[in-house]
Tab-separated table of C-alpha atoms in Angstrom:
chain	number	residue	atom	x	y	z
D	222	UNK	CA	46.256	13.179	4.596
D	223	UNK	CA	46.116	14.906	1.154
D	224	UNK	CA	48.946	12.854	-0.237
D	225	UNK	CA	49.440	9.221	0.693
D	226	UNK	CA	52.409	7.244	-0.314
D	227	UNK	CA	52.269	3.454	-1.439
D	228	UNK	CA	53.112	2.180	2.197
D	229	UNK	CA	50.389	4.560	3.660
D	230	UNK	CA	47.757	3.327	1.191
D	231	UNK	CA	48.510	-0.248	1.934
D	232	UNK	CA	48.397	0.419	5.751
D	233	UNK	CA	44.719	2.173	5.273
D	234	UNK	CA	43.644	-0.696	2.897
D	235	UNK	CA	44.524	-3.350	5.555
D	236	UNK	CA	42.931	-1.461	8.610
D	237	UNK	CA	39.312	-2.560	8.327
D	238	UNK	CA	40.763	-6.108	7.895
D	239	UNK	CA	42.612	-6.169	11.151
D	240	UNK	CA	39.548	-5.747	13.384
D	241	UNK	CA	38.527	-9.351	13.494
D	242	UNK	CA	42.236	-10.453	14.689
D	243	UNK	CA	42.347	-7.944	17.606
D	244	UNK	CA	41.616	-8.958	21.191
D	245	UNK	CA	37.949	-8.044	22.277
D	246	UNK	CA	39.436	-5.589	24.838
D	247	UNK	CA	40.671	-3.198	22.323
D	248	UNK	CA	38.492	-3.984	19.341
D	249	UNK	CA	35.950	-1.456	20.117
D	250	UNK	CA	38.529	1.507	20.398
D	251	UNK	CA	40.379	0.339	17.439
D	252	UNK	CA	37.112	0.292	15.259
D	253	UNK	CA	36.074	3.850	16.316
D	254	UNK	CA	39.511	5.243	15.780
D	255	UNK	CA	39.716	3.618	12.408
D	256	UNK	CA	36.463	4.920	11.320
D	257	UNK	CA	37.453	8.437	12.144
D	258	UNK	CA	40.699	7.969	10.260
D	259	UNK	CA	38.782	6.880	7.172
D	260	UNK	CA	36.456	9.622	7.396
D	261	UNK	CA	39.396	12.283	7.181
D	262	UNK	CA	40.537	10.862	3.892
D	263	UNK	CA	40.364	13.192	0.924
D	264	UNK	CA	37.804	12.524	-1.761
D	265	UNK	CA	40.262	11.034	-4.044
D	266	UNK	CA	40.704	8.175	-1.536
D	267	UNK	CA	36.862	7.398	-1.390
D	268	UNK	CA	37.791	3.951	-2.603
D	269	UNK	CA	38.681	3.060	0.963
D	270	UNK	CA	35.123	3.526	1.983
D	271	UNK	CA	33.320	1.231	-0.602
D	272	UNK	CA	33.010	-1.354	2.244
D	273	UNK	CA	32.188	-0.033	5.604
D	274	UNK	CA	34.350	-1.092	8.538
D	275	UNK	CA	31.237	-2.561	9.961
D	276	UNK	CA	30.998	-5.003	7.063
D	277	UNK	CA	34.091	-6.564	8.358
D	278	UNK	CA	32.677	-7.333	11.725
D	279	UNK	CA	29.636	-9.142	10.421
D	280	UNK	CA	28.361	-11.631	12.885
D	281	UNK	CA	30.692	-10.183	15.801
D	282	UNK	CA	29.157	-6.706	16.335
D	283	UNK	CA	27.820	-8.007	19.657
D	284	UNK	CA	31.580	-8.002	20.818
D	285	UNK	CA	31.797	-4.339	20.271
D	286	UNK	CA	30.446	-1.677	22.328
D	287	UNK	CA	27.066	-0.317	21.111
D	288	UNK	CA	27.880	3.449	21.429
D	289	UNK	CA	30.972	2.629	19.087
D	290	UNK	CA	28.814	0.724	16.810
D	291	UNK	CA	26.037	3.766	16.811
D	292	UNK	CA	28.700	6.144	15.829
D	293	UNK	CA	30.049	4.058	13.065
D	294	UNK	CA	26.579	3.489	11.659
D	295	UNK	CA	26.109	7.322	11.735
D	296	UNK	CA	29.147	7.626	9.546
D	297	UNK	CA	28.494	4.647	7.371
D	298	UNK	CA	24.439	4.774	7.031
D	299	UNK	CA	22.707	7.546	8.561
D	300	UNK	CA	24.674	10.256	6.315
D	301	UNK	CA	23.413	8.307	3.155
D	302	UNK	CA	19.766	8.199	4.159
D	303	UNK	CA	18.924	11.494	2.451
D	304	UNK	CA	21.519	11.672	-0.379
D	305	UNK	CA	21.743	8.228	-1.978
D	306	UNK	CA	20.221	4.869	-2.212
D	307	UNK	CA	21.374	2.211	0.145
D	308	UNK	CA	23.069	-0.789	-1.511
D	309	UNK	CA	22.833	-4.277	-0.603
D	310	UNK	CA	26.150	-3.944	1.523
D	311	UNK	CA	24.586	-1.135	3.505
D	312	UNK	CA	21.624	-3.306	4.077
D	313	UNK	CA	23.612	-6.315	5.108
D	314	UNK	CA	25.258	-4.013	7.723
D	315	UNK	CA	21.976	-2.767	8.960
D	316	UNK	CA	20.754	-6.297	9.437
D	317	UNK	CA	23.991	-7.410	11.133
D	318	UNK	CA	23.467	-4.878	13.744
D	319	UNK	CA	20.354	-7.127	14.830
D	320	UNK	CA	21.331	-10.667	13.938
D	321	UNK	CA	24.790	-10.476	15.686
D	322	UNK	CA	23.112	-10.482	19.102
D	323	UNK	CA	21.772	-13.703	20.562
D	324	UNK	CA	18.841	-12.828	22.763
D	325	UNK	CA	15.669	-10.965	21.985
D	326	UNK	CA	16.364	-8.375	24.862
D	327	UNK	CA	19.838	-7.681	23.285
D	328	UNK	CA	18.337	-7.171	19.740
D	329	UNK	CA	15.671	-4.832	20.840
D	330	UNK	CA	18.307	-2.766	22.822
D	331	UNK	CA	20.471	-2.725	19.736
D	332	UNK	CA	17.548	-1.603	17.602
D	333	UNK	CA	16.727	1.434	19.936
D	334	UNK	CA	20.505	2.376	20.390
D	335	UNK	CA	21.849	1.880	16.974
D	336	UNK	CA	19.015	1.655	14.284
D	337	UNK	CA	16.323	3.873	15.619
D	338	UNK	CA	18.507	7.018	15.260
D	339	UNK	CA	19.149	5.979	11.662
D	340	UNK	CA	15.512	6.171	11.036
D	341	UNK	CA	14.822	9.077	13.042
D	342	UNK	CA	17.094	10.944	10.783
D	343	UNK	CA	15.067	9.873	7.970
D	344	UNK	CA	11.688	10.953	9.850
D	345	UNK	CA	13.104	14.414	10.299
D	346	UNK	CA	13.321	15.218	6.693
D	347	UNK	CA	10.449	13.207	5.780
D	348	UNK	CA	8.234	16.000	4.149
D	349	UNK	CA	10.826	18.495	3.748
D	350	UNK	CA	10.741	19.513	0.004
D	351	UNK	CA	14.390	19.489	-1.031
D	352	UNK	CA	16.420	17.677	-3.641
D	353	UNK	CA	16.187	13.973	-3.295
D	354	UNK	CA	13.636	14.388	-0.489
D	355	UNK	CA	11.975	10.984	-1.327
D	356	UNK	CA	15.363	9.235	-0.968
D	357	UNK	CA	14.708	9.073	2.748
D	358	UNK	CA	11.447	7.402	2.137
D	359	UNK	CA	12.889	4.963	-0.230
D	360	UNK	CA	15.811	4.117	2.100
D	361	UNK	CA	13.242	3.573	5.027
D	362	UNK	CA	11.151	1.225	2.870
D	363	UNK	CA	14.165	-0.784	1.991
D	364	UNK	CA	15.388	-1.117	5.513
D	365	UNK	CA	11.949	-2.220	6.854
D	366	UNK	CA	11.681	-4.757	3.892
D	367	UNK	CA	15.186	-6.035	4.749
D	368	UNK	CA	14.757	-6.567	8.346
D	369	UNK	CA	11.331	-7.932	7.915
D	370	UNK	CA	12.793	-10.490	5.429
D	371	UNK	CA	15.465	-11.387	7.772
D	372	UNK	CA	12.954	-12.264	10.607
D	373	UNK	CA	10.539	-14.012	8.147
D	374	UNK	CA	13.267	-16.296	6.963
D	375	UNK	CA	13.734	-17.810	10.327
D	376	UNK	CA	10.282	-17.972	11.527
D	377	UNK	CA	10.348	-21.898	11.743
D	378	UNK	CA	13.264	-21.817	14.199
D	379	UNK	CA	11.726	-18.868	16.164
D	380	UNK	CA	10.900	-19.460	19.921
D	381	UNK	CA	9.503	-15.743	20.628
D	382	UNK	CA	7.518	-13.094	18.831
D	383	UNK	CA	9.504	-10.760	16.505
D	384	UNK	CA	10.053	-8.083	19.354
D	385	UNK	CA	12.210	-6.003	17.027
D	386	UNK	CA	9.516	-5.974	14.159
D	387	UNK	CA	7.061	-4.844	16.762
D	388	UNK	CA	9.288	-2.104	18.059
D	389	UNK	CA	9.983	-1.036	14.485
D	390	UNK	CA	6.135	-0.997	13.698
D	391	UNK	CA	5.761	1.068	16.714
D	392	UNK	CA	8.046	3.849	15.619
D	393	UNK	CA	6.705	3.764	11.875
D	394	UNK	CA	3.207	4.487	13.496
D	395	UNK	CA	4.346	7.164	15.799
D	396	UNK	CA	6.481	8.880	13.402
D	397	UNK	CA	4.728	8.617	10.122
D	398	UNK	CA	1.094	9.001	8.618
D	399	UNK	CA	-0.137	5.501	8.331
D	400	UNK	CA	-2.300	6.470	5.480
D	401	UNK	CA	0.467	8.021	3.385
D	402	UNK	CA	2.733	5.184	4.268
D	403	UNK	CA	0.299	2.455	4.030
D	404	UNK	CA	2.030	-0.439	2.153
D	405	UNK	CA	5.218	-0.231	4.214
D	406	UNK	CA	3.546	-0.114	7.449
D	407	UNK	CA	0.682	-2.880	6.478
D	408	UNK	CA	3.166	-5.150	5.112
D	409	UNK	CA	5.026	-5.113	8.433
D	410	UNK	CA	1.958	-5.348	10.271
D	411	UNK	CA	0.783	-8.558	8.225
D	412	UNK	CA	4.221	-9.987	8.566
D	413	UNK	CA	4.091	-9.687	12.507
D	414	UNK	CA	0.572	-11.299	12.818
D	415	UNK	CA	1.487	-14.103	10.346
D	416	UNK	CA	4.619	-14.871	12.152
D	417	UNK	CA	2.825	-14.984	15.409
D	418	UNK	CA	0.192	-17.292	14.114
D	419	UNK	CA	3.037	-19.812	12.888
D	420	UNK	CA	4.940	-19.389	16.236
D	421	UNK	CA	1.912	-21.007	17.949
D	422	UNK	CA	2.272	-24.132	15.740
D	423	UNK	CA	4.313	-27.380	17.347
D	424	UNK	CA	5.661	-28.351	13.871
D	425	UNK	CA	9.242	-29.227	14.351
D	426	UNK	CA	8.855	-32.313	12.473
D	427	UNK	CA	6.619	-30.833	9.498
D	428	UNK	CA	7.709	-29.088	6.571
D	429	UNK	CA	7.469	-25.387	6.156
D	430	UNK	CA	5.071	-25.765	3.231
D	431	UNK	CA	2.761	-28.168	5.404
D	432	UNK	CA	2.899	-25.961	8.264
D	433	UNK	CA	1.676	-23.029	6.012
D	434	UNK	CA	-0.956	-25.059	4.548
D	435	UNK	CA	-2.282	-26.271	7.805
D	436	UNK	CA	-2.723	-22.541	8.915
D	437	UNK	CA	-4.513	-21.499	5.943
D	438	UNK	CA	-7.738	-20.684	7.809
D	439	UNK	CA	-5.810	-18.701	10.643
D	440	UNK	CA	-3.935	-16.776	8.039
D	441	UNK	CA	-7.026	-15.845	6.275
D	442	UNK	CA	-9.004	-14.829	9.256
D	443	UNK	CA	-6.073	-12.418	10.127
D	444	UNK	CA	-6.168	-11.047	6.624
D	445	UNK	CA	-9.943	-10.295	6.253
D	446	UNK	CA	-9.950	-8.800	9.906
D	447	UNK	CA	-7.096	-6.487	9.088
D	448	UNK	CA	-8.494	-5.668	5.589
D	449	UNK	CA	-11.964	-4.750	7.091
D	450	UNK	CA	-10.342	-2.830	9.917
D	451	UNK	CA	-8.564	-0.818	7.360
D	452	UNK	CA	-11.397	-0.359	5.025
D	453	UNK	CA	-13.346	1.147	7.878
D	454	UNK	CA	-10.553	3.392	8.940
D	455	UNK	CA	-9.223	4.963	5.739
D	456	UNK	CA	-12.172	4.206	3.230
D	457	UNK	CA	-12.853	1.542	0.483
D	458	UNK	CA	-10.268	3.097	-1.943
D	459	UNK	CA	-7.411	1.678	0.383
D	460	UNK	CA	-7.919	-1.916	-0.971
D	461	UNK	CA	-5.461	-1.873	-3.718
D	462	UNK	CA	-2.723	-0.639	-1.271
D	463	UNK	CA	-3.839	-3.423	0.906
D	464	UNK	CA	-3.307	-5.797	-1.990
D	465	UNK	CA	0.275	-4.694	-2.496
D	466	UNK	CA	0.960	-5.114	1.285
D	467	UNK	CA	-0.607	-8.593	1.312
D	468	UNK	CA	1.099	-9.868	-1.724
D	469	UNK	CA	4.443	-8.740	-0.287
D	470	UNK	CA	3.758	-10.732	2.724
D	471	UNK	CA	2.542	-13.868	1.231
D	472	UNK	CA	5.816	-13.814	-1.064
D	473	UNK	CA	7.940	-12.993	1.918
D	474	UNK	CA	7.026	-16.375	3.555
D	475	UNK	CA	7.747	-18.144	0.306
D	476	UNK	CA	4.079	-19.479	0.248
D	477	UNK	CA	3.568	-21.649	-2.710
D	478	UNK	CA	0.702	-20.656	-5.090
D	479	UNK	CA	-1.210	-23.685	-3.802
D	480	UNK	CA	-0.880	-22.347	-0.317
D	481	UNK	CA	-1.977	-18.735	-1.499
D	482	UNK	CA	-5.095	-20.194	-3.304
D	483	UNK	CA	-6.125	-21.777	-0.024
D	484	UNK	CA	-5.772	-18.926	1.855
D	485	UNK	CA	-7.949	-16.879	-0.746
D	486	UNK	CA	-10.592	-19.558	-0.858
D	487	UNK	CA	-10.788	-19.364	2.963
D	488	UNK	CA	-11.084	-15.557	2.572
D	489	UNK	CA	-14.127	-16.016	0.210
D	490	UNK	CA	-15.658	-18.320	2.540
D	491	UNK	CA	-15.223	-15.877	5.428
D	492	UNK	CA	-16.501	-13.058	3.424
D	493	UNK	CA	-19.904	-14.454	3.495
D	494	UNK	CA	-20.300	-13.144	6.996
D	495	UNK	CA	-19.559	-9.612	6.160
D	496	UNK	CA	-21.672	-7.043	4.840
D	497	UNK	CA	-22.446	-6.701	1.148
D	498	UNK	CA	-19.865	-3.951	0.636
D	499	UNK	CA	-17.215	-5.648	2.384
D	500	UNK	CA	-17.928	-8.962	0.692
D	501	UNK	CA	-17.544	-7.342	-2.649
D	502	UNK	CA	-14.313	-5.697	-1.783
D	503	UNK	CA	-12.822	-9.061	-0.490
D	504	UNK	CA	-13.696	-10.849	-3.599
D	505	UNK	CA	-12.085	-8.043	-5.655
D	506	UNK	CA	-9.036	-8.216	-3.457
D	507	UNK	CA	-8.735	-12.023	-3.855
D	508	UNK	CA	-9.322	-11.581	-7.676
D	509	UNK	CA	-6.402	-9.108	-7.844
D	510	UNK	CA	-4.224	-11.366	-5.574
D	511	UNK	CA	-4.631	-14.388	-7.918
D	512	UNK	CA	-4.803	-13.011	-11.426
D	513	UNK	CA	-1.254	-12.653	-12.003
D	514	UNK	CA	0.807	-15.762	-12.926
D	515	UNK	CA	3.785	-16.935	-10.909
D	516	UNK	CA	7.251	-16.265	-12.271
D	517	UNK	CA	8.666	-19.069	-14.414
D	518	UNK	CA	11.617	-19.558	-12.086
D	519	UNK	CA	9.340	-21.245	-9.762
D	520	UNK	CA	8.491	-23.709	-12.379
D	521	UNK	CA	11.922	-24.385	-13.056
D	522	UNK	CA	13.396	-24.702	-9.530
D	523	UNK	CA	9.978	-25.696	-7.593
D	524	UNK	CA	9.771	-29.046	-6.049
D	525	UNK	CA	6.403	-29.874	-7.366
D	526	UNK	CA	3.047	-28.484	-9.139
D	527	UNK	CA	2.197	-26.554	-6.001
D	528	UNK	CA	4.524	-23.629	-6.747
D	529	UNK	CA	2.529	-22.839	-9.824
D	530	UNK	CA	-0.790	-24.695	-9.353
D	531	UNK	CA	-2.584	-23.255	-12.441
D	532	UNK	CA	-5.647	-25.503	-11.653
D	533	UNK	CA	-6.279	-24.145	-8.496
D	534	UNK	CA	-5.970	-20.676	-9.736
D	535	UNK	CA	-8.408	-21.277	-12.675
D	536	UNK	CA	-10.807	-22.874	-10.091
D	537	UNK	CA	-10.564	-19.746	-7.866
D	538	UNK	CA	-11.244	-17.353	-10.599
D	539	UNK	CA	-14.215	-19.249	-11.983
D	540	UNK	CA	-15.476	-19.366	-8.300
D	541	UNK	CA	-14.997	-15.357	-8.179
D	542	UNK	CA	-16.707	-14.928	-11.637
D	543	UNK	CA	-19.884	-16.498	-10.560
D	544	UNK	CA	-20.386	-13.840	-7.687
D	545	UNK	CA	-23.604	-11.816	-8.434
D	546	UNK	CA	-22.241	-8.357	-7.790
D	547	UNK	CA	-21.799	-6.490	-11.139
D	548	UNK	CA	-18.981	-4.642	-9.539
D	549	UNK	CA	-17.121	-8.132	-9.057
D	550	UNK	CA	-17.941	-9.276	-12.684
D	551	UNK	CA	-16.704	-5.849	-14.050
D	552	UNK	CA	-13.196	-6.347	-12.174
D	553	UNK	CA	-13.036	-9.573	-13.597
D	554	UNK	CA	-13.773	-8.675	-17.040
D	555	UNK	CA	-11.263	-5.807	-16.735
D	556	UNK	CA	-8.475	-7.891	-15.982
D	557	UNK	CA	-9.245	-10.354	-18.538
D	558	UNK	CA	-9.335	-7.490	-21.262
D	559	UNK	CA	-6.285	-6.048	-20.028
D	560	UNK	CA	-4.237	-9.306	-20.342
D	561	UNK	CA	-2.980	-9.006	-16.678
D	562	UNK	CA	-3.123	-12.677	-16.441
D	563	UNK	CA	-0.078	-13.115	-18.771
D	564	UNK	CA	2.139	-10.534	-16.723
D	565	UNK	CA	4.195	-10.886	-13.368
D	566	UNK	CA	3.135	-9.289	-10.139
D	567	UNK	CA	4.710	-5.697	-10.253
D	568	UNK	CA	5.665	-4.747	-6.674
D	569	UNK	CA	4.532	-1.204	-5.235
D	570	UNK	CA	7.668	0.800	-4.589
D	571	UNK	CA	8.355	4.384	-3.719
D	572	UNK	CA	9.456	6.491	-6.724
D	573	UNK	CA	12.691	7.965	-6.178
D	574	UNK	CA	13.416	11.004	-8.388
D	575	UNK	CA	14.985	14.445	-8.391
D	576	UNK	CA	12.512	17.167	-7.480
D	577	UNK	CA	13.837	20.858	-7.847
D	578	UNK	CA	10.396	22.566	-7.215
């Protein structure tokens, strides 16, 4: 395989595209043999691997044997987990390993058979101090966010809880330190619980925004409960990380700013029944959640003012400013003086860099 003539190059280029046209009875065997063949190509032929073979089977992976897919995923994804960033194509392949199956049971089985080994490979080197040792953390974070987003997008048409997300959360908690990986794990926890709240609603005839607005109190109760539990478990300093996890979740469900402001007001109402310390921290959390301005793109493409809701934001901030606590007032003044109100939300991300120490 060191030298390929023009005809051989043409054949190799066409191999991945042939999979869809083959009978189901031989498709699995063909995919496996093709994957092995592509893996034997010399480095100068790396162009053939720009699009994983699995990408050509998107939406039809349920027709291929799980063992075959697992081996193909190992070649296409697992080997990259600790050496380079997963790109959008890689993440599409990962998500298709779940979305192709029709039933929840099949998706859970596919998760444990195909994707769990990918994550386990990253967990094994999680704390190993080698070159690019943070790459595994970055890629796991990307996979978790991508799969979470995949489920969140279809919450209105779902009929069952997100069992795959629950299995994913269980795996993260069993293998990783929650405190050291707080944002990723908490974002997933918040998304699952929010999903389950919305799943209880019989709102087939309602708009998604209306359903979200009608359930702001239940969502606020869930947020306050998880927030207080984590403050008690990990200390009060964890509030800033919870802020990032919660903001990612609210944005993942495409909640309008008006809906987010209603949730925030409900959280402030609920904080009255908490201890003085927790009441202060809830106010600081809500202050941070609502101080940044929404991106201009929402104002351009939004259907109405609910996407921005500047009036609701100002009323909420005025309410927080009236809190008697000096700590709340100080945080409000700090944000005003630093002009954070004129900047967009900056998402918490893992920093990936070369570490040769």
